[in-house]
Coordinates of N, CA and C in Angstrom, one line a residue:
X1 N 34.4 19.5 57.4 CA 33.7 19.0 58.5 C 34.6 19.0 59.7
X2 N 34.1 19.5 60.9 CA 34.8 19.5 62.1 C 34.9 18.0 62.6
X3 N 36.2 17.7 63.1 CA 36.4 16.3 63.6 C 35.9 16.3 65.0
X4 N 35.2 15.2 65.4 CA 34.8 15.0 66.7 C 36.0 14.5 67.6
X5 N 36.0 14.9 68.9 CA 37.2 14.7 69.7 C 37.2 13.3 70.4
X6 N 37.1 12.3 69.5 CA 37.1 10.9 70.1 C 37.6 10.0 69.0
X7 N 38.5 9.0 69.4 CA 38.9 8.0 68.4 C 37.9 7.0 68.2
X8 N 37.8 6.4 67.0 CA 36.8 5.4 66.7 C 37.6 4.1 66.2
X9 N 37.0 3.0 66.6 CA 37.6 1.7 66.2 C 37.3 1.5 64.8
X10 N 38.3 1.0 64.0 CA 38.0 0.7 62.6 C 38.2 -0.8 62.3
X11 N 38.7 -1.5 63.3 CA 38.9 -3.0 63.2 C 38.7 -3.6 64.6
X12 N 37.9 -4.7 64.7 CA 37.6 -5.3 66.0 C 38.0 -6.8 65.9
X13 N 39.2 -7.1 66.3 CA 39.7 -8.5 66.2 C 39.8 -9.1 67.6
X14 N 39.8 -10.4 67.7 CA 40.0 -11.1 68.9 C 40.4 -12.5 68.6
X15 N 41.4 -13.0 69.4 CA 41.8 -14.4 69.3 C 41.5 -15.1 70.6
X16 N 40.7 -16.2 70.5 CA 40.3 -16.9 71.7 C 41.3 -18.1 71.9
X17 N 42.0 -18.1 73.1 CA 43.0 -19.1 73.4 C 42.4 -19.9 74.6
X18 N 42.6 -21.2 74.4 CA 42.1 -22.2 75.5 C 43.3 -22.7 76.3
X19 N 43.3 -22.5 77.6 CA 44.4 -23.0 78.4 C 44.2 -24.5 78.7
X20 N 45.3 -25.2 78.5 CA 45.3 -26.7 78.8 C 46.4 -27.0 79.9
X21 N 46.0 -27.5 81.0 CA 46.9 -27.7 82.1 C 47.1 -29.2 82.4
X22 N 48.3 -29.7 82.1 CA 48.6 -31.1 82.3 C 48.7 -31.8 80.9
X23 N 49.7 -32.7 80.8 CA 49.9 -33.5 79.6 C 48.7 -34.3 79.2
X24 N 48.1 -34.9 80.3 CA 46.9 -35.7 80.0 C 45.7 -34.9 79.4
X25 N 45.6 -33.7 80.0 CA 44.5 -32.8 79.5 C 44.8 -32.4 78.0
X26 N 46.1 -32.1 77.7 CA 46.4 -31.8 76.3 C 46.1 -32.9 75.4
X27 N 46.5 -34.1 75.8 CA 46.3 -35.3 74.9 C 44.8 -35.6 74.8
X28 N 44.1 -35.5 75.9 CA 42.6 -35.7 75.9 C 41.9 -34.7 75.0
X29 N 42.4 -33.5 74.9 CA 41.7 -32.5 74.2 C 42.0 -32.6 72.7
X30 N 43.1 -33.2 72.4 CA 43.6 -33.3 71.0 C 42.6 -33.9 70.0
X31 N 42.0 -35.0 70.3 CA 41.0 -35.6 69.3 C 39.9 -34.6 68.9
X32 N 39.3 -34.0 69.9 CA 38.2 -33.1 69.6 C 38.7 -31.9 68.9
X33 N 39.9 -31.5 69.2 CA 40.5 -30.3 68.5 C 40.7 -30.6 67.0
X34 N 41.2 -31.8 66.7 CA 41.4 -32.2 65.4 C 40.1 -32.4 64.6
X35 N 39.0 -32.8 65.3 CA 37.7 -33.1 64.7 C 36.9 -31.8 64.4
X36 N 37.4 -30.7 65.0 CA 36.6 -29.4 64.9 C 36.9 -28.8 63.5
X37 N 35.9 -28.9 62.6 CA 36.1 -28.3 61.3 C 36.2 -26.8 61.3
X38 N 35.6 -26.1 62.3 CA 35.7 -24.7 62.4 C 37.1 -24.3 62.7
X39 N 37.9 -25.1 63.4 CA 39.2 -24.8 63.7 C 40.1 -25.2 62.6
X40 N 40.0 -26.4 62.1 CA 40.9 -26.9 61.1 C 40.7 -26.2 59.8
X41 N 39.5 -25.6 59.5 CA 39.3 -24.9 58.2 C 39.6 -23.4 58.3
X42 N 39.9 -22.9 59.5 CA 40.1 -21.5 59.6 C 41.6 -21.2 59.3
X43 N 41.8 -20.7 58.1 CA 43.2 -20.4 57.6 C 43.8 -19.3 58.3
X44 N 43.1 -18.5 59.1 CA 43.6 -17.4 59.8 C 44.5 -17.8 61.0
X45 N 44.2 -19.1 61.5 CA 45.0 -19.6 62.7 C 46.3 -20.1 62.2
X46 N 47.4 -19.4 62.6 CA 48.7 -19.9 62.2 C 49.1 -21.2 62.8
X47 N 50.1 -21.8 62.2 CA 50.5 -23.2 62.7 C 51.0 -23.1 64.2
X48 N 51.7 -22.0 64.5 CA 52.2 -21.9 65.9 C 51.2 -21.5 67.0
X49 N 49.9 -21.4 66.6 CA 48.9 -21.3 67.6 C 48.0 -22.5 67.7
X50 N 48.3 -23.5 66.9 CA 47.5 -24.7 66.8 C 48.1 -25.8 67.8
X51 N 47.3 -26.8 68.1 CA 47.7 -27.9 69.0 C 48.3 -29.0 68.1
X52 N 49.6 -29.3 68.4 CA 50.3 -30.3 67.7 C 50.9 -31.3 68.7
X53 N 50.6 -32.5 68.6 CA 51.2 -33.5 69.6 C 52.6 -33.8 69.1
X54 N 53.5 -33.9 70.0 CA 54.9 -34.2 69.7 C 55.5 -34.9 70.9
X55 N 56.7 -35.5 70.8 CA 57.4 -36.1 71.9 C 57.7 -35.0 73.0
X56 N 57.9 -33.7 72.6 CA 58.2 -32.7 73.5 C 57.0 -31.9 73.9
X57 N 55.9 -32.6 74.1 CA 54.6 -31.9 74.4 C 54.7 -31.2 75.8
X58 N 54.2 -30.0 75.8 CA 54.3 -29.2 77.0 C 53.3 -29.6 78.1
X59 N 53.7 -29.5 79.4 CA 52.8 -29.8 80.5 C 51.6 -28.9 80.5
X60 N 51.9 -27.6 80.1 CA 50.8 -26.6 80.0 C 50.9 -26.0 78.6
X61 N 49.7 -25.6 78.1 CA 49.7 -25.1 76.8 C 48.5 -24.1 76.6
X62 N 48.5 -23.3 75.6 CA 47.4 -22.4 75.2 C 47.3 -22.5 73.7
X63 N 46.1 -22.9 73.2 CA 45.9 -23.0 71.8 C 44.7 -22.2 71.3
X64 N 44.8 -21.7 70.1 CA 43.7 -20.9 69.5 C 42.5 -21.8 69.1
X65 N 41.3 -21.5 69.6 CA 40.2 -22.3 69.3 C 39.2 -21.5 68.4
X66 N 39.3 -20.2 68.3 CA 38.4 -19.4 67.5 C 39.0 -18.0 67.3
X67 N 38.6 -17.3 66.2 CA 39.0 -16.0 65.8 C 37.8 -15.1 65.4
X68 N 37.8 -13.9 65.9 CA 36.7 -13.0 65.5 C 37.5 -11.8 64.8
X69 N 37.0 -11.3 63.7 CA 37.6 -10.1 63.1 C 36.6 -9.4 62.2
X70 N 36.5 -8.1 62.3 CA 35.7 -7.3 61.4 C 36.2 -5.9 61.3
X71 N 36.0 -5.3 60.2 CA 36.3 -3.9 60.1 C 35.0 -3.2 60.6
X72 N 35.2 -1.9 61.0 CA 34.1 -1.2 61.6 C 34.0 0.2 60.9
X73 N 32.8 0.6 60.6 CA 32.6 1.9 59.9 C 32.5 3.0 60.9
X74 N 33.4 4.0 60.9 CA 33.3 5.1 61.8 C 32.1 6.0 61.4
X75 N 31.5 6.6 62.4 CA 30.3 7.5 62.1 C 30.6 9.0 62.5
X76 N 31.4 9.2 63.5 CA 31.7 10.5 63.9 C 32.7 11.2 63.0
X77 N 33.7 10.5 62.6 CA 34.7 11.0 61.7 C 34.9 9.9 60.6
X78 N 33.9 9.9 59.6 CA 33.9 8.8 58.7 C 35.0 8.7 57.7
X79 N 35.7 9.8 57.5 CA 36.8 9.8 56.5 C 38.1 9.5 57.2
X80 N 38.8 8.5 56.8 CA 40.1 8.1 57.4 C 41.2 9.1 57.1
X81 N 42.1 9.3 58.0 CA 43.2 10.2 57.7 C 44.3 9.4 57.0
X82 N 45.1 10.1 56.3 CA 46.2 9.5 55.5 C 47.1 8.7 56.5
X83 N 47.4 9.3 57.7 CA 48.2 8.7 58.7 C 47.6 7.3 59.1
X84 N 46.3 7.3 59.3 CA 45.7 6.0 59.7 C 45.8 5.0 58.6
X85 N 45.5 5.4 57.4 CA 45.6 4.4 56.3 C 47.0 3.9 56.1
X86 N 48.0 4.8 56.2 CA 49.4 4.4 56.1 C 49.9 3.5 57.2
X87 N 49.4 3.7 58.4 CA 49.8 2.9 59.6 C 49.2 1.5 59.5
X88 N 47.9 1.4 59.2 CA 47.2 0.2 59.4 C 46.9 -0.6 58.1
X89 N 47.0 0.1 57.0 CA 46.7 -0.4 55.6 C 45.2 -0.7 55.5
X90 N 44.4 -0.1 56.4 CA 42.9 -0.2 56.3 C 42.5 0.9 55.5
X91 N 41.8 0.7 54.4 CA 41.5 1.7 53.4 C 40.0 2.2 53.7
X92 N 39.7 3.4 53.0 CA 38.4 4.0 53.1 C 37.3 3.0 52.6
X93 N 37.6 2.3 51.6 CA 36.7 1.4 51.0 C 36.3 0.2 52.0
X94 N 37.3 -0.2 52.7 CA 37.1 -1.3 53.7 C 36.1 -0.9 54.8
X95 N 36.3 0.3 55.3 CA 35.4 0.7 56.4 C 34.0 1.2 55.9
X96 N 34.0 1.7 54.7 CA 32.7 2.2 54.1 C 31.8 1.1 53.9
X97 N 32.3 -0.1 53.7 CA 31.4 -1.3 53.5 C 31.1 -2.1 54.8
X98 N 31.7 -1.6 55.9 CA 31.6 -2.4 57.1 C 30.4 -1.9 58.0
X99 N 30.0 -2.7 58.9 CA 28.9 -2.3 59.8 C 29.5 -1.3 60.8
X100 N 28.6 -0.6 61.5 CA 29.0 0.3 62.6 C 29.3 -0.4 63.9
X101 N 29.8 0.3 64.9 CA 30.3 -0.3 66.1 C 29.1 -1.0 66.9
X102 N 27.9 -0.5 66.8 CA 26.8 -1.1 67.6 C 26.6 -2.5 67.0
X103 N 26.6 -2.7 65.7 CA 26.3 -4.0 65.1 C 27.5 -4.9 65.4
X104 N 28.7 -4.4 65.2 CA 29.9 -5.3 65.4 C 30.0 -5.7 66.9
X105 N 29.7 -4.8 67.8 CA 29.8 -5.2 69.2 C 28.8 -6.3 69.5
X106 N 27.6 -6.2 69.0 CA 26.6 -7.2 69.2 C 27.0 -8.6 68.6
X107 N 27.6 -8.5 67.4 CA 28.2 -9.8 66.8 C 29.3 -10.3 67.7
X108 N 30.1 -9.5 68.2 CA 31.2 -9.9 69.0 C 30.7 -10.6 70.3
X109 N 29.7 -10.0 70.9 CA 29.2 -10.6 72.1 C 28.5 -11.9 71.8
X110 N 27.9 -12.0 70.7 CA 27.3 -13.3 70.3 C 28.4 -14.4 70.1
X111 N 29.5 -13.9 69.6 CA 30.7 -14.8 69.4 C 31.2 -15.3 70.7
X112 N 31.3 -14.4 71.7 CA 31.8 -14.8 73.0 C 30.7 -15.8 73.7
X113 N 29.5 -15.5 73.4 CA 28.4 -16.4 74.0 C 28.5 -17.7 73.4
X114 N 28.8 -17.8 72.1 CA 28.9 -19.1 71.4 C 30.0 -20.0 72.0
X115 N 31.0 -19.3 72.5 CA 32.2 -20.0 73.2 C 31.9 -20.2 74.6
X116 N 30.7 -19.9 75.1 CA 30.3 -20.0 76.5 C 31.2 -19.2 77.5
X117 N 31.6 -18.0 77.0 CA 32.4 -17.1 77.8 C 31.6 -16.0 78.5
X118 N 30.4 -15.7 77.9 CA 29.5 -14.8 78.6 C 28.1 -15.3 78.5
X119 N 27.2 -14.7 79.3 CA 25.8 -15.1 79.2 C 25.1 -14.0 78.3
X120 N 23.8 -14.1 78.2 CA 23.0 -13.3 77.3 C 23.1 -11.8 77.7
X121 N 23.5 -11.5 78.9 CA 23.6 -10.1 79.4 C 25.1 -9.6 79.2
X122 N 26.0 -10.4 78.7 CA 27.4 -10.0 78.6 C 28.2 -10.2 79.8
X123 N 27.7 -10.9 80.8 CA 28.4 -11.1 82.0 C 29.4 -12.3 81.8
X124 N 30.6 -12.2 82.3 CA 31.6 -13.2 82.2 C 31.2 -14.5 82.8
X125 N 31.4 -15.6 82.1 CA 31.1 -16.9 82.7 C 32.5 -17.6 82.9
X126 N 32.7 -18.1 84.1 CA 34.0 -18.8 84.4 C 35.1 -17.8 84.7
X127 N 36.3 -18.4 84.7 CA 37.5 -17.6 85.0 C 38.4 -17.4 83.8
X128 N 38.2 -16.2 83.2 CA 39.0 -15.9 82.0 C 39.2 -14.4 81.9
X129 N 40.1 -13.9 81.1 CA 40.3 -12.5 81.0 C 40.8 -12.1 79.6
X130 N 40.6 -10.9 79.2 CA 41.2 -10.4 78.0 C 42.7 -10.2 78.2
X131 N 43.6 -10.5 77.3 CA 45.0 -10.2 77.3 C 45.3 -9.2 76.3
X132 N 45.9 -8.1 76.6 CA 46.1 -7.0 75.7 C 47.6 -6.6 75.7
X133 N 48.0 -5.9 74.6 CA 49.3 -5.4 74.5 C 49.2 -3.9 74.8
X134 N 49.1 -3.5 76.1 CA 48.8 -2.1 76.5 C 47.4 -2.0 77.0
X135 N 47.1 -0.9 77.7 CA 45.8 -0.7 78.3 C 44.8 0.1 77.4
X136 N 45.3 0.8 76.4 CA 44.5 1.7 75.7 C 43.3 1.1 74.9
X137 N 43.5 -0.1 74.4 CA 42.4 -0.7 73.5 C 41.1 -0.7 74.3
X138 N 41.1 -1.2 75.5 CA 39.8 -1.3 76.3 C 39.6 0.0 77.1
X139 N 40.6 0.3 77.8 CA 40.5 1.4 78.8 C 40.2 2.8 78.2
X140 N 40.8 3.0 77.0 CA 40.6 4.3 76.4 C 39.8 4.2 75.1
X141 N 40.2 3.5 74.1 CA 39.6 3.6 72.8 C 38.1 3.1 72.8
X142 N 38.0 1.8 73.2 CA 36.6 1.2 73.2 C 35.7 1.9 74.3
X143 N 36.2 2.1 75.5 CA 35.4 2.7 76.5 C 34.9 4.1 76.2
X144 N 35.8 4.9 75.7 CA 35.4 6.3 75.4 C 34.6 6.4 74.2
X145 N 34.8 5.6 73.2 CA 33.9 5.6 72.0 C 32.5 5.3 72.4
X146 N 32.3 4.2 73.1 CA 31.0 3.8 73.5 C 30.3 4.8 74.5
X147 N 31.1 5.4 75.3 CA 30.6 6.4 76.2 C 30.2 7.6 75.4
X148 N 30.9 8.0 74.5 CA 30.6 9.2 73.6 C 29.3 8.9 72.8
X149 N 29.1 7.7 72.4 CA 27.9 7.3 71.6 C 26.8 6.8 72.5
X150 N 26.9 7.0 73.8 CA 25.8 6.6 74.8 C 25.5 5.1 74.6
X151 N 26.5 4.3 74.5 CA 26.4 2.9 74.4 C 27.0 2.3 75.7
X152 N 26.4 1.2 76.1 CA 26.9 0.5 77.3 C 28.1 -0.4 77.0
X153 N 29.1 -0.4 77.8 CA 30.3 -1.3 77.7 C 29.9 -2.6 78.4
X154 N 29.9 -3.7 77.7 CA 29.5 -5.0 78.4 C 30.4 -5.3 79.6
X155 N 29.8 -5.9 80.6 CA 30.4 -6.2 81.9 C 31.7 -6.9 81.7
X156 N 31.8 -7.8 80.7 CA 33.0 -8.6 80.6 C 34.3 -7.8 80.3
X157 N 34.1 -6.5 80.0 CA 35.3 -5.7 79.7 C 35.8 -4.9 81.0
X158 N 35.3 -5.4 82.1 CA 35.6 -4.7 83.4 C 37.0 -4.9 83.9
X159 N 37.7 -5.8 83.3 CA 39.1 -6.1 83.7 C 39.9 -6.8 82.6
X160 N 41.2 -6.7 82.6 CA 42.0 -7.3 81.6 C 43.5 -7.4 82.1
X161 N 44.2 -8.2 81.3 CA 45.7 -8.4 81.6 C 46.5 -7.7 80.5
X162 N 47.2 -6.7 81.0 CA 48.1 -6.0 80.1 C 49.5 -6.7 80.1
X163 N 49.8 -7.4 79.0 CA 51.0 -8.2 79.0 C 52.3 -7.3 79.1
X164 N 52.2 -6.0 78.9 CA 53.4 -5.1 79.1 C 53.6 -4.8 80.5
X165 N 52.7 -5.1 81.4 CA 52.8 -4.8 82.8 C 54.0 -5.5 83.4
X166 N 54.7 -4.8 84.3 CA 55.9 -5.4 85.0 C 55.6 -6.8 85.6
X167 N 54.4 -6.9 86.1 CA 54.0 -8.2 86.8 C 53.8 -9.3 85.8
X168 N 53.8 -9.0 84.5 CA 53.6 -10.1 83.5 C 54.9 -10.2 82.7
X169 N 55.2 -9.3 81.8 CA 56.3 -9.5 80.8 C 57.6 -9.5 81.6
X170 N 57.9 -8.5 82.4 CA 59.2 -8.5 83.1 C 59.4 -9.7 84.1
X171 N 58.3 -10.1 84.7 CA 58.4 -11.2 85.6 C 58.8 -12.5 84.8
X172 N 58.3 -12.6 83.6 CA 58.6 -13.8 82.8 C 59.9 -13.7 82.1
X173 N 60.2 -12.6 81.5 CA 61.4 -12.5 80.6 C 62.6 -11.8 81.3
X174 N 62.4 -11.3 82.5 CA 63.4 -10.7 83.3 C 63.9 -9.3 82.7
X175 N 63.0 -8.7 82.0 CA 63.4 -7.4 81.4 C 62.1 -6.7 81.0
X176 N 62.1 -5.4 80.8 CA 60.9 -4.7 80.4 C 60.8 -4.9 78.9
X177 N 59.5 -4.8 78.4 CA 59.3 -4.8 76.9 C 59.8 -3.6 76.3
X178 N 60.7 -3.7 75.3 CA 61.3 -2.5 74.6 C 60.9 -2.6 73.2
X179 N 60.7 -1.4 72.6 CA 60.3 -1.3 71.2 C 58.8 -1.7 71.1
X180 N 58.3 -1.9 69.9 CA 57.0 -2.2 69.7 C 56.7 -3.7 69.9
X181 N 55.4 -4.0 69.5 CA 55.0 -5.4 69.7 C 55.9 -6.4 68.9
X182 N 56.1 -6.0 67.6 CA 56.9 -6.9 66.8 C 58.3 -7.1 67.4
X183 N 59.0 -6.1 67.9 CA 60.3 -6.2 68.5 C 60.2 -7.1 69.7
X184 N 59.2 -7.1 70.5 CA 59.1 -7.9 71.6 C 58.8 -9.4 71.3
X185 N 58.0 -9.6 70.3 CA 57.7 -10.9 69.8 C 59.0 -11.6 69.3
X186 N 59.7 -10.9 68.5 CA 61.0 -11.5 67.9 C 62.1 -11.6 69.0
X187 N 62.1 -10.7 70.0 CA 63.1 -10.7 71.1 C 63.0 -12.0 71.9
X188 N 61.8 -12.6 72.0 CA 61.7 -13.8 72.8 C 61.7 -15.1 72.0
X189 N 62.2 -14.9 70.7 CA 62.4 -16.0 69.9 C 61.2 -16.5 69.1
X190 N 60.2 -15.7 69.0 CA 59.0 -16.1 68.2 C 59.0 -15.5 66.8
X191 N 58.3 -16.1 65.9 CA 58.2 -15.6 64.5 C 57.1 -14.6 64.4
X192 N 57.4 -13.4 63.9 CA 56.3 -12.4 63.6 C 55.7 -12.8 62.2
X193 N 54.4 -12.7 62.2 CA 53.7 -12.9 60.9 C 52.7 -11.8 60.6
X194 N 52.8 -11.2 59.4 CA 51.8 -10.2 58.9 C 52.4 -8.8 59.1
X195 N 51.5 -7.9 58.7 CA 51.8 -6.4 58.8 C 51.5 -5.9 60.1
X196 N 52.5 -5.2 60.7 CA 52.2 -4.6 62.1 C 51.2 -3.6 62.0
X197 N 50.4 -3.4 63.0 CA 49.3 -2.4 63.2 C 48.0 -2.8 62.5
X198 N 48.0 -4.0 61.8 CA 46.7 -4.5 61.4 C 46.2 -5.2 62.7
X199 N 44.9 -4.9 63.0 CA 44.4 -5.4 64.3 C 44.5 -6.9 64.5
X200 N 44.1 -7.7 63.5 CA 44.2 -9.1 63.6 C 45.6 -9.6 63.7
X201 N 46.5 -9.1 62.9 CA 47.9 -9.4 63.0 C 48.5 -9.2 64.4
X202 N 48.2 -8.0 64.9 CA 48.7 -7.7 66.3 C 48.1 -8.7 67.3
X203 N 46.8 -9.0 67.1 CA 46.1 -9.9 68.1 C 46.8 -11.3 68.0
X204 N 47.0 -11.8 66.8 CA 47.6 -13.1 66.6 C 49.0 -13.2 67.3
X205 N 49.8 -12.1 67.0 CA 51.2 -12.1 67.5 C 51.2 -11.9 69.0
X206 N 50.2 -11.2 69.6 CA 50.1 -11.1 71.0 C 49.8 -12.4 71.6
X207 N 48.9 -13.2 70.9 CA 48.6 -14.6 71.4 C 49.8 -15.5 71.4
X208 N 50.7 -15.2 70.5 CA 52.0 -16.0 70.5 C 52.8 -15.8 71.8
X209 N 52.8 -14.6 72.3 CA 53.5 -14.3 73.5 C 52.8 -15.0 74.7
X210 N 51.4 -15.0 74.7 CA 50.7 -15.7 75.7 C 51.0 -17.2 75.7
X211 N 51.0 -17.8 74.5 CA 51.3 -19.2 74.4 C 52.7 -19.5 74.9
X212 N 53.7 -18.7 74.5 CA 55.1 -18.9 74.9 C 55.2 -18.9 76.4
X213 N 54.5 -17.9 77.1 CA 54.5 -17.8 78.5 C 53.9 -19.0 79.2
X214 N 52.8 -19.4 78.7 CA 52.1 -20.6 79.3 C 52.9 -21.8 79.2
X215 N 53.5 -22.1 78.0 CA 54.3 -23.2 77.8 C 55.6 -23.2 78.7
X216 N 56.0 -22.1 79.1 CA 57.2 -21.9 79.9 C 56.8 -22.1 81.4
X217 N 55.5 -22.3 81.7 CA 55.1 -22.5 83.1 C 54.5 -21.3 83.7
X218 N 54.4 -20.1 83.0 CA 53.8 -18.9 83.7 C 52.4 -19.1 83.9
X219 N 51.9 -18.6 85.1 CA 50.5 -18.7 85.4 C 49.9 -17.3 85.5
X220 N 48.8 -17.1 84.8 CA 48.1 -15.8 84.9 C 47.1 -15.9 86.0
X221 N 47.4 -15.3 87.1 CA 46.6 -15.4 88.3 C 45.7 -14.2 88.6
X222 N 46.0 -13.1 88.0 CA 45.1 -11.9 88.2 C 45.2 -10.9 87.1
X223 N 44.2 -10.1 87.0 CA 44.2 -9.0 86.0 C 45.1 -7.9 86.5
X224 N 45.5 -7.0 85.5 CA 46.4 -5.9 85.9 C 45.7 -4.5 85.9
X225 N 44.6 -4.4 85.2 CA 43.8 -3.1 85.2 C 42.3 -3.5 85.1
X226 N 41.5 -2.4 85.4 CA 40.1 -2.7 85.2 C 39.3 -1.4 85.4
X227 N 38.0 -1.5 85.4 CA 37.1 -0.4 85.5 C 36.2 -0.6 86.8
X228 N 35.9 0.4 87.5 CA 35.1 0.3 88.7 C 33.6 0.3 88.3
X229 N 32.7 0.3 89.2 CA 31.3 0.2 88.9 C 30.7 1.4 88.1
X230 N 31.5 2.5 88.2 CA 31.1 3.7 87.5 C 31.8 3.8 86.1
X231 N 32.6 2.8 85.8 CA 33.3 2.8 84.5 C 34.5 3.6 84.5
X232 N 35.1 3.9 85.7 CA 36.3 4.6 85.8 C 37.5 3.7 86.0
X233 N 38.6 3.9 85.2 CA 39.7 3.0 85.2 C 40.4 3.1 86.6
X234 N 40.9 1.9 87.0 CA 41.8 1.9 88.2 C 43.0 1.0 87.9

């Protein structure tokens, strides 16, 4: 069978981080955080993304409040390549049993809506942005797959923060990010967890960089890339 000229998503993960500004805010948020069974019972949230009160509590913090993750069944090129399986450890059986992108995207938008981040039309509510390790996840892979399948990209994906951008990583750590995500996570003194190139693992470790930056006083004031009204990257 001829392969279609478009990459398809096989895993759709996301880690929702809540920004807490000020020690009083952190302490006030702690009781409700501890009482949330959905947070406390989610074993996917590692210890270093959880809120823990200590004498050295940070003035600013970012903590994980929810995780979304699902495998996705490709329809244009349904058979995974050996390279893809070896890289991600996502097997043919995993995707064969998974829903397709239309179903997963709808579930993802419902998840964002449950967190009061978007309205029923997928429009962003409040001041927040996706943080990514590179531009390709949204700008290329997701955008082009949906375009090829004549599906609309929800409005909330119109801009994002690429942590690798000089205005972000270099501004904070005084050097460009070198090597892969794992190398950068470990280079700033953080612990890498899980197998690299698994979507959820990469998302969790990207979130660790975000938390480290926030705790150090970095403020995310603007996005680094986006799409215009015609869906063209800028």
